[in-house]
Structure formats: structure tokens, C-alpha cells
Amino acid sequence: MSVARFWRNQIARYNLVGTKCKKCGEHFYPPRNMCPACRRDGQIEDFKFNGHGEVLTFTIIHTAAEGFENQTPYVLGIIKLQEGPSLTCQIICEPESVYIGMKVKPVFRKLGQDGERGMIYYGNKFIPEQC
Amino acid sequence: MSVGIVSYGAYVPKYRIKIDEIARLWGDDADILKSGLMVYEKSVPDVDEDTATIAVEAARAAISRSDIDAKRIGAVYTGSESHPYAVKPTSTIVAEASGATPVLTAADFEFACKAGTAAVQACMGLVSSGMIDLGLAIGADVAQGAPGDALEYTAAAGGVAYIIGNKESELVAVIEDTFSFTTDTPDFWRREGMPYPEHGGRFTGEPGYFKHVTNAAKGLMEKMHTKPSDYDFAVFHQPNGKFPSRVASMLGFSKEQINPGLVVPRLGNTYSGSCMIGIAATLDQAKPGDRIFATAFGSGAGGDAFSIRVTDRIEELRDRAPKVEELLANPVYVDYSRYARHKGKIKVA
Ligand SMILES: [Zn+2]
């Protein structure tokens, strides 16, 4: 990922900021500028998610991409936030302890880095609510 | 006009390694080490935790404990000796991830283990002068000790954030006064680009720790005309359990005064977090009206002493964020190989 591309979405990623359509109440993460239901009548505003949610589904990664080798095995899941939207994210827990419906909350972690010389990327991952 | 602590928040990674496990690997006598250091286990960061993530978690805990609007924060200073970048501030990451950006000043502080208390003092000045409304001062470290070095038995990870303000009704504790004692002393250092620090030997405390802690502490008590018996609690920098216990008795403080804040036996040395986590652990159990005496130490070398008086508001805020005792409870123990992996001591091909 380029430094510029990461930085553009940084506040949304750091603080789970998405958007909400005031007209129909739908929440969006990642943020959307247009409500697909209300179209031109929609009223979009920023919305900060509290980050509490639950695991919709998950997979356990044994063979990781470059830079993530020392984290395997790790859990990648789809988290449904309380307000509705879902996102794909790493869940930090022992792989044998994760289950569908597990309640999770966000935690600030390193997402990756460009080798030894490049940028370090930060953002939220999820941990079990009972942790 | 009063200045003091509006809120505080601590963070400790959930992993621990026992001293016995490290000693087993190096063939050292664990019992001698444990009784010598008065440290039994230490915290270990997760593979994706560093000083910035720990500082952010501590800052978020402090903000949510008090429910303050993060936009009121006018300065973010993070003290650490393990900032993730050599050039690029940790404090901008903390400021953005706390929701405090963009109208604020920020910088990283370095002064070995007392960079966090130096940040507290800077925030006290800015708040008192009216330059800012609230200041966020953090001490956080993922301390490094070279494999097999004496420091490896105590170098731990953790952090704590203090929100400093001057509106009397908002303060959980008033900082009555502060006093520092600083000289140029080569007791501990790390050169640019070097992964591990160097030090003058395992138990060389006299010209560094003891001289600076006692002078800062005595200086503050002389300035304020107070004595150890005026305080309900005392906290001293905790590179191990022995040093703070010894310096407390040298100064005339009792075991009972230091015990509530003595977290090092189960946490290890969190460097910039050390004394400040001890203060947080003490605030977690102090009553309104209690007085806390604290002295941080940083190699290089200096001591920062504080006199703190707890207010009624502590009862309201105390339970709204994890207490240090809760962060120390129910750890996940790791063996040396997993510890090495977490600390990046071995590279996986
Ligand atoms: Zn809509």
C-alpha cells in the first residue's frame, strides 16, 4: 500500500470513523459519501463507531503474506459493528478460542510495516470483549 | 491556582514471562535473581504492540475515564526511550488516534525512564500559564534488554497517560508542587541505531538512582516543608523491587506507604511508565484527601519529585477505566521461544 493511500484513510482507520445517513439511519464503514437507498435525498454525516461488535465469520491464517510470518497462526474475521456495517479485520485471540457470535471490541495495533526502512502502519484490530 | 490530574489511564500487555523461564534458558539461578531483584515476572508486548500502540491505549483509557472532549487537549507529549521511529513523532499518532487533532502542539520526550514525568511537568507549565486548556502527558515503553544481559530479566512493556488541567472541579488530584534534580551522569545509554542499551553494571545504583532520587525527594520536601509522615503513599521509580524499597527507607518512608504503588514484582520495569504506573496504581486505591509523594528517575541522570493530593472526584472516576490491578490480573504466560518471537529477537525466515 502506498504511504499516500494509507494516510488518506488514516483518521477513519485510527478512530473507526464512518458515515451515517440522517434520512434513513443507515451507517457506513468504510465511509460513503452517498446513501445507496436515499440517493440524492440522503443526508450524509460523519459518524464515530464505538467499535463494539460481533464475529460474523472467521478464518485462521496459517500461511501469511510477507511481513506477517511471525504472527501465524492468526485469526481474520468479518466483524459486524453494533450499528450495522461489517468489516474485515484481524481478531487477536488464540485461534482455538474464536467463534461465530463472539463479542469483540477494538484495540489499537500495528497493522504492518514497509520492511525495515519504510512506514509503520497503525489502526484498529479486535479483541474479545471478555479479555 | 491549582494544577493537577484531570484523568489517568494505564495499559499493560496481557502476556508475561516468568523470571524462572528466562533464567532456565541462560543457566542462571532463578531464586538468587528473584530475591536480588524482587521481580518475579514481567510483561511482554504482543507481536503487533509497540510504544505507539501502548501510548494510544493508555491515552484512550484516560480520555474515557473522564469523558472529556479530546479536542480540549492542547498538547500531547509522549515520553519513551523506545519510540518506534527515530524521526517521526509518536505523539502525532497518539494525538490523532485519541481524536485530539489538529489544533494542538505535540512532541516526543526522551530522558531514559523519566521522560513521562518531564512531559507531566511541561504540561503543568503550559496549563498554568493559560497557553493550553488540557495537556496529555504519557510515559510508555517496550523496554529492550539484550538476550542474556541482566536487563533482560526486568525490561518490560507498559504505559500510562495523564491528562493535566487546572480547573479545580475537574481534578482527581492536585499536584501541589514538583522539584527536579539533574546532573550529567553516564550510568545508562543507547547510541543511535543500536538495538540494546548499555549500562554500568547490574547493581550500580549509587551515582545514578540513589543520588538523584534522594536529592529530588529531599529537595521537594524542603521546598514544601513536608516530611515523609505527611504522606499516605509514596512511589519511587521501580527498575526492580530492591531500589525503591531501599530508597524509601533511606528517605524515611515505610513499606506500607510504598506497597500500593509497587507494581514492579509482577510487571517488570516499564521504564518511562514505571513510576507513573505506580502513581496510577496508588490513585486506584487512594481516598479523597490522601497525599502521595512520588519521585521518578531517569538515567543520564535526573529525578523528578511530585507532591500530590487526591480530591473527592477520584471516587467518581476511578471505576470508569481499567485499574492497574485489573491489568495485572489473569496474564497469559509465554515461554522463552514465544517471548523471543514477540520481542522480535529472532527473525522467522
Ligand atoms: Zn439514506
XYZ file of C-alpha atoms and ligand atoms in Angstrom:
481
model
C 0.000 0.000 0.000
C 1.337 3.456 -0.789
C 2.066 5.922 2.021
C -0.379 8.414 0.483
C -3.182 5.884 0.090
C -2.855 4.770 3.694
C -2.710 8.317 5.003
C -5.912 9.425 3.191
C -7.964 6.908 5.185
C -5.954 7.267 8.362
C -8.441 9.074 10.604
C -11.212 6.678 9.578
C -8.927 3.739 10.305
C -7.463 5.065 13.569
C -10.783 6.059 15.075
C -13.363 3.908 13.249
C -14.953 6.990 11.736
C -17.517 6.223 9.034
C -20.629 7.994 7.900
C -24.333 7.895 8.627
C -27.348 8.833 6.500
C -29.507 11.069 8.693
C -32.508 10.462 6.436
C -32.754 6.653 6.707
C -30.401 5.984 9.636
C -28.067 3.653 7.714
C -24.408 3.586 8.872
C -21.439 3.121 6.547
C -17.930 1.833 7.191
C -15.740 2.457 5.327
C -17.318 5.903 4.935
C -19.604 6.519 1.943
C -20.469 9.924 0.543
C -23.762 8.783 -0.995
C -26.559 6.737 0.596
C -27.419 3.935 -1.835
C -31.057 3.895 -0.640
C -31.836 7.602 -0.435
C -29.548 8.659 -3.267
C -29.791 12.380 -3.796
C -32.191 12.838 -0.844
C -29.737 11.287 1.613
C -28.062 13.398 4.299
C -24.588 12.037 4.963
C -22.643 12.994 8.118
C -19.528 11.664 9.867
C -20.139 9.018 12.481
C -17.679 7.597 15.025
C -18.411 3.946 15.755
C -17.968 2.786 19.340
C -16.329 -0.308 17.892
C -18.305 -2.911 19.771
C -19.491 -5.733 17.561
C -19.550 -9.458 16.988
C -17.860 -12.028 14.783
C -19.941 -12.887 11.688
C -17.434 -15.365 10.322
C -13.711 -16.041 10.523
C -10.797 -17.933 9.033
C -7.470 -18.957 10.521
C -4.410 -17.916 8.536
C -1.527 -20.402 8.656
C 0.456 -19.212 5.659
C 0.788 -15.479 5.908
C 1.705 -12.795 3.432
C 5.193 -11.290 3.547
C 5.760 -9.342 6.745
C 3.197 -11.294 8.770
C 5.130 -14.577 9.097
C 5.843 -14.135 12.787
C 2.139 -13.745 13.582
C 0.859 -17.081 12.237
C -1.432 -18.703 13.010
C -3.752 -15.709 13.334
C -7.461 -15.088 13.029
C -9.012 -12.976 10.286
C -12.704 -12.243 10.745
C -15.666 -10.293 9.490
C -16.922 -8.126 12.347
C -20.458 -6.789 12.377
C -20.496 -3.481 14.267
C -23.456 -2.784 16.571
C -24.654 -0.018 14.256
C -24.815 -2.356 11.271
C -21.825 -2.205 8.938
C -19.327 -5.034 8.807
C -15.612 -5.004 8.141
C -12.815 -7.494 7.656
C -10.179 -7.333 10.360
C -7.675 -9.336 12.354
C -9.021 -10.680 15.650
C -6.379 -11.021 18.349
C -7.068 -14.197 20.298
C -5.944 -17.789 20.421
C -7.207 -19.403 17.172
C -8.985 -22.176 19.103
C -10.978 -19.674 21.175
C -12.737 -17.739 18.376
C -16.373 -18.500 17.491
C -19.191 -17.027 15.417
C -21.139 -14.538 17.510
C -18.168 -13.767 19.793
C -18.446 -10.212 21.136
C -15.425 -8.071 20.289
C -14.057 -4.567 20.893
C -11.385 -2.563 19.082
C -7.748 -2.213 20.109
C -5.001 -0.048 18.561
C -2.219 -2.122 16.985
C 0.446 -2.188 14.310
C -1.111 -3.346 11.049
C 2.180 -3.784 9.217
C 5.277 -2.024 8.015
C 7.182 -1.475 4.787
C 10.252 -3.515 5.661
C 12.925 -2.147 7.996
C 13.116 1.299 6.396
C 9.535 2.136 5.432
C 6.482 3.386 7.244
C 4.803 1.612 10.120
C 1.038 1.327 9.641
C -1.295 1.532 12.632
C -5.007 1.014 13.097
C -7.601 -0.969 14.949
C -7.846 -4.712 15.312
C -10.360 -6.513 17.509
C -10.049 -8.456 20.732
C -12.653 -10.497 22.618
C -14.877 -8.330 24.831
C -14.029 -10.667 27.756
C -10.293 -10.154 27.676
C -4.324 28.489 41.123
C -4.305 24.680 41.215
C -2.869 22.403 38.604
C -3.281 18.657 38.635
C -4.544 15.411 37.192
C -7.903 15.525 35.394
C -7.726 11.861 34.472
C -5.334 8.975 34.033
C -5.257 5.670 32.174
C -2.857 2.757 32.177
C -2.166 -0.043 29.741
C -0.232 -3.284 30.204
C 0.031 -6.020 27.539
C -1.602 -9.264 28.662
C 1.460 -11.513 28.233
C 4.005 -12.285 30.963
C 7.197 -14.276 31.161
C 8.436 -15.620 34.483
C 11.977 -14.897 35.656
C 12.393 -18.672 36.093
C 11.813 -19.191 32.361
C 14.466 -16.634 31.317
C 16.931 -17.990 33.917
C 16.325 -21.544 32.663
C 17.457 -20.566 29.182
C 20.651 -18.825 30.318
C 21.502 -21.278 33.112
C 21.179 -18.591 35.823
C 19.926 -19.238 39.349
C 16.326 -18.004 39.315
C 15.969 -17.879 43.108
C 19.018 -15.648 43.527
C 17.747 -13.360 40.753
C 14.230 -13.149 42.157
C 15.366 -12.310 45.669
C 18.044 -9.934 44.350
C 15.735 -8.053 42.005
C 12.410 -8.577 43.804
C 10.903 -9.172 40.352
C 9.072 -12.434 39.628
C 7.613 -11.907 36.180
C 7.478 -9.176 33.556
C 5.072 -8.042 30.858
C 5.706 -8.894 27.207
C 4.191 -6.960 24.299
C 2.201 -8.777 21.620
C 3.849 -9.082 18.177
C 1.905 -6.058 16.930
C 2.338 -3.831 20.002
C 4.918 -1.079 20.345
C 5.316 2.177 22.251
C 2.834 3.965 19.971
C 0.059 1.377 20.360
C 0.604 1.221 24.134
C 0.564 5.027 24.375
C -2.679 5.174 22.366
C -4.388 2.577 24.562
C -3.316 4.462 27.708
C -4.475 7.798 26.252
C -7.847 6.354 25.236
C -8.291 4.912 28.741
C -7.541 8.323 30.284
C -9.969 10.107 27.962
C -12.794 7.623 28.509
C -12.272 7.598 32.292
C -13.089 11.313 32.462
C -15.399 11.728 29.454
C -13.554 14.899 28.466
C -13.805 16.185 24.911
C -10.467 15.194 23.352
C -10.486 18.415 21.315
C -9.756 20.322 24.541
C -6.278 18.759 24.637
C -3.794 21.410 23.540
C -0.549 19.469 23.944
C 0.432 15.823 23.556
C 3.849 14.799 24.865
C 4.929 11.160 24.844
C 7.957 10.185 26.896
C 9.754 6.988 25.905
C 13.133 5.525 25.140
C 11.625 3.154 22.575
C 9.791 5.454 20.164
C 9.047 3.348 17.050
C 10.600 5.890 14.692
C 13.982 7.585 15.112
C 12.489 10.550 13.226
C 8.689 10.954 13.235
C 6.836 11.617 16.440
C 4.904 9.026 18.411
C 2.817 11.899 19.774
C 1.184 12.675 16.415
C -0.041 9.065 16.235
C -1.374 9.331 19.787
C -2.997 12.716 19.134
C -4.761 11.507 16.000
C -5.858 8.164 17.460
C -7.211 9.955 20.556
C -9.294 12.328 18.466
C -7.370 15.379 19.681
C -6.009 16.602 16.313
C -5.449 19.006 14.632
C -5.379 22.103 16.893
C -2.621 21.211 19.341
C 1.124 21.121 19.832
C 2.939 17.793 20.106
C 6.432 16.444 20.656
C 8.205 13.350 21.892
C 10.213 13.444 25.083
C 13.329 11.451 25.904
C 15.024 11.180 29.273
C 15.510 7.448 29.875
C 12.900 6.399 32.459
C 11.682 9.850 33.453
C 10.637 11.231 30.061
C 6.993 10.775 31.057
C 7.276 12.844 34.240
C 9.180 15.514 32.290
C 6.121 15.586 29.993
C 3.858 15.993 33.043
C 5.940 18.974 34.198
C 5.805 20.587 30.739
C 2.016 20.192 30.674
C 1.773 21.685 34.196
C 3.579 24.774 32.938
C 1.510 25.155 29.775
C -1.751 24.677 31.643
C -0.784 27.033 34.488
C 0.255 29.781 32.075
C -3.046 29.509 30.241
C -1.386 28.563 26.951
C -3.485 25.393 26.744
C -6.682 24.072 28.322
C -5.587 20.455 28.895
C -2.304 18.610 28.329
C -1.807 14.903 27.685
C 1.441 13.524 29.155
C 2.360 9.913 28.506
C 5.101 7.556 29.629
C 5.274 4.361 27.566
C 7.950 1.850 26.673
C 8.608 -1.548 25.197
C 11.900 -1.848 27.007
C 14.710 -3.831 25.431
C 17.368 -5.848 27.153
C 19.934 -7.751 25.111
C 19.427 -11.541 25.274
C 21.403 -12.826 28.259
C 22.016 -9.352 29.692
C 20.931 -8.602 33.273
C 18.395 -6.098 31.945
C 16.543 -8.872 30.142
C 15.140 -10.057 33.480
C 13.294 -6.800 34.091
C 12.802 -4.946 30.753
C 9.020 -4.856 30.353
C 6.255 -3.141 28.379
C 3.510 -0.793 29.508
C 2.333 2.773 29.534
C 0.264 5.357 31.318
C -1.342 8.638 30.318
C -2.160 11.655 32.483
C -4.452 14.471 31.448
C -3.242 17.643 33.157
C -5.556 20.582 33.756
C -6.185 23.483 36.115
C -9.958 23.621 36.668
C -10.276 22.720 40.336
C -13.645 20.959 39.906
C -12.190 18.656 37.216
C -9.140 17.441 39.128
C -8.940 13.930 40.625
C -5.679 15.014 42.241
C -3.915 18.325 42.766
C -0.185 18.386 42.036
C 0.865 20.555 44.961
C 4.415 21.046 43.750
C 7.264 19.452 41.802
C 11.046 19.587 42.123
C 13.798 18.193 39.884
C 17.459 17.339 40.395
C 19.583 16.796 37.271
C 23.279 16.140 36.525
C 25.201 14.689 33.578
C 25.858 11.101 34.680
C 26.798 8.234 32.333
C 25.006 5.374 34.097
C 22.975 4.047 31.153
C 22.750 4.895 27.455
C 21.896 3.680 23.981
C 23.521 5.049 20.842
C 21.513 5.884 17.732
C 20.846 2.767 15.654
C 21.867 0.333 18.391
C 19.145 -2.126 19.382
C 20.036 -2.551 23.064
C 21.172 -0.157 25.785
C 24.495 -0.256 27.605
C 24.839 0.213 31.329
C 27.455 0.447 34.029
C 26.791 -2.999 35.530
C 23.933 -4.770 37.264
C 23.847 -3.059 40.646
C 25.437 0.331 40.033
C 22.809 2.482 41.644
C 24.677 4.920 43.875
C 25.785 7.710 41.498
C 22.642 7.356 39.398
C 19.431 6.196 41.013
C 20.063 6.817 44.715
C 21.775 10.181 44.378
C 19.148 11.662 42.061
C 16.063 10.180 43.715
C 17.120 11.228 47.219
C 18.143 14.738 46.132
C 14.916 15.326 44.195
C 12.805 13.923 47.039
C 14.603 15.851 49.797
C 14.575 18.994 47.675
C 10.816 18.872 47.272
C 10.166 18.183 50.967
C 12.475 21.056 51.968
C 10.784 23.394 49.499
C 7.315 22.440 50.769
C 8.274 21.999 54.454
C 6.798 18.482 54.417
C 8.129 15.207 55.829
C 7.527 11.537 54.943
C 4.884 11.154 57.663
C 2.771 13.872 55.968
C 2.116 11.430 53.125
C -0.231 8.439 52.973
C 1.556 6.864 49.996
C 4.914 7.043 48.238
C 6.032 5.901 44.796
C 9.608 5.729 43.528
C 10.946 4.711 40.127
C 10.968 0.911 40.021
C 13.746 -0.585 37.872
C 13.405 -3.573 40.234
C 11.818 -4.088 43.645
C 15.012 -3.517 45.642
C 15.852 0.053 44.619
C 12.526 1.712 45.520
C 12.354 -0.247 48.789
C 15.861 0.860 49.738
C 15.443 4.487 48.710
C 12.143 4.639 50.610
C 13.814 3.548 53.823
C 16.768 5.906 53.198
C 14.287 8.795 52.994
C 12.136 7.641 55.920
C 9.120 6.232 54.091
C 7.625 2.921 55.237
C 6.823 -0.299 53.401
C 3.123 0.409 53.985
C 3.455 3.728 52.161
C 5.125 2.252 49.057
C 3.376 -1.127 48.768
C 0.188 0.018 46.947
C 2.268 1.553 44.139
C 4.981 -1.099 43.998
C 3.915 -2.912 40.825
C 7.363 -3.989 39.586
C 7.402 -7.523 41.123
C 4.564 -8.593 38.800
C 5.109 -6.145 35.934
C 8.838 -5.632 35.485
C 10.420 -2.283 34.660
C 8.289 -0.323 32.211
C 10.929 2.440 32.026
C 9.069 5.674 31.165
C 5.913 4.034 32.529
C 7.453 2.781 35.754
C 6.905 5.487 38.370
C 3.800 6.818 36.608
C 2.086 3.387 36.625
C 2.944 3.192 40.320
C 1.174 6.548 40.829
C -1.828 5.244 38.833
C -1.976 2.075 40.960
C -1.920 4.298 44.050
C -4.668 6.613 42.732
C -6.713 3.449 42.067
C -6.929 2.886 45.807
C -6.377 6.295 47.422
C -9.122 8.120 49.324
C -10.080 11.777 48.930
C -7.642 13.890 50.954
C -4.816 11.342 50.781
C -1.384 12.665 49.857
C 1.013 10.835 47.533
C 4.743 11.519 47.318
C 6.366 10.368 44.047
C 9.850 10.524 42.557
C 10.727 9.369 39.058
C 14.299 8.662 37.981
C 15.857 8.785 34.547
C 19.378 7.648 33.780
C 21.659 10.229 32.365
C 20.562 11.384 35.039
C 17.775 13.120 36.908
C 14.959 12.824 39.406
C 11.501 14.462 39.266
C 9.633 14.621 42.578
C 5.916 15.365 42.961
C 3.605 16.052 45.870
C 0.034 15.013 45.024
C -3.215 15.490 46.962
C -6.229 13.344 45.984
C -9.619 15.089 45.654
C -13.215 13.923 46.119
C -13.585 13.450 42.361
C -11.422 10.301 42.439
C -14.413 8.294 43.703
C -16.444 9.303 40.660
C -13.824 8.472 38.017
C -11.889 5.584 39.474
C -14.055 2.732 38.154
C -14.583 4.123 34.659
C -11.370 2.642 33.170
C -9.325 -0.477 33.950
C -7.372 -0.249 37.212
C -3.700 -1.234 37.231
C -4.572 -4.216 39.421
C -7.060 -5.404 36.780
C -4.424 -5.003 34.061
C -2.018 -7.140 36.091
C -4.592 -9.866 36.799
C -5.021 -13.036 34.706
C -1.973 -12.741 32.459
C -1.125 -15.221 29.698
C 2.274 -16.762 30.393
C 4.620 -17.338 27.477
C 7.757 -19.459 27.205
C 11.079 -18.050 26.001
C 10.596 -19.009 22.358
C 7.262 -17.212 22.121
C 8.715 -14.290 24.090
C 11.586 -14.020 21.610
C 9.093 -14.046 18.756
C 7.000 -11.302 20.390
C 10.042 -9.157 21.001
C 11.429 -9.730 17.508
C 14.621 -11.162 18.983
C 14.597 -13.908 16.386
C 13.670 -13.414 12.766
C 11.466 -16.041 11.174
C 12.822 -16.861 7.715
Zn -30.289 7.003 3.486
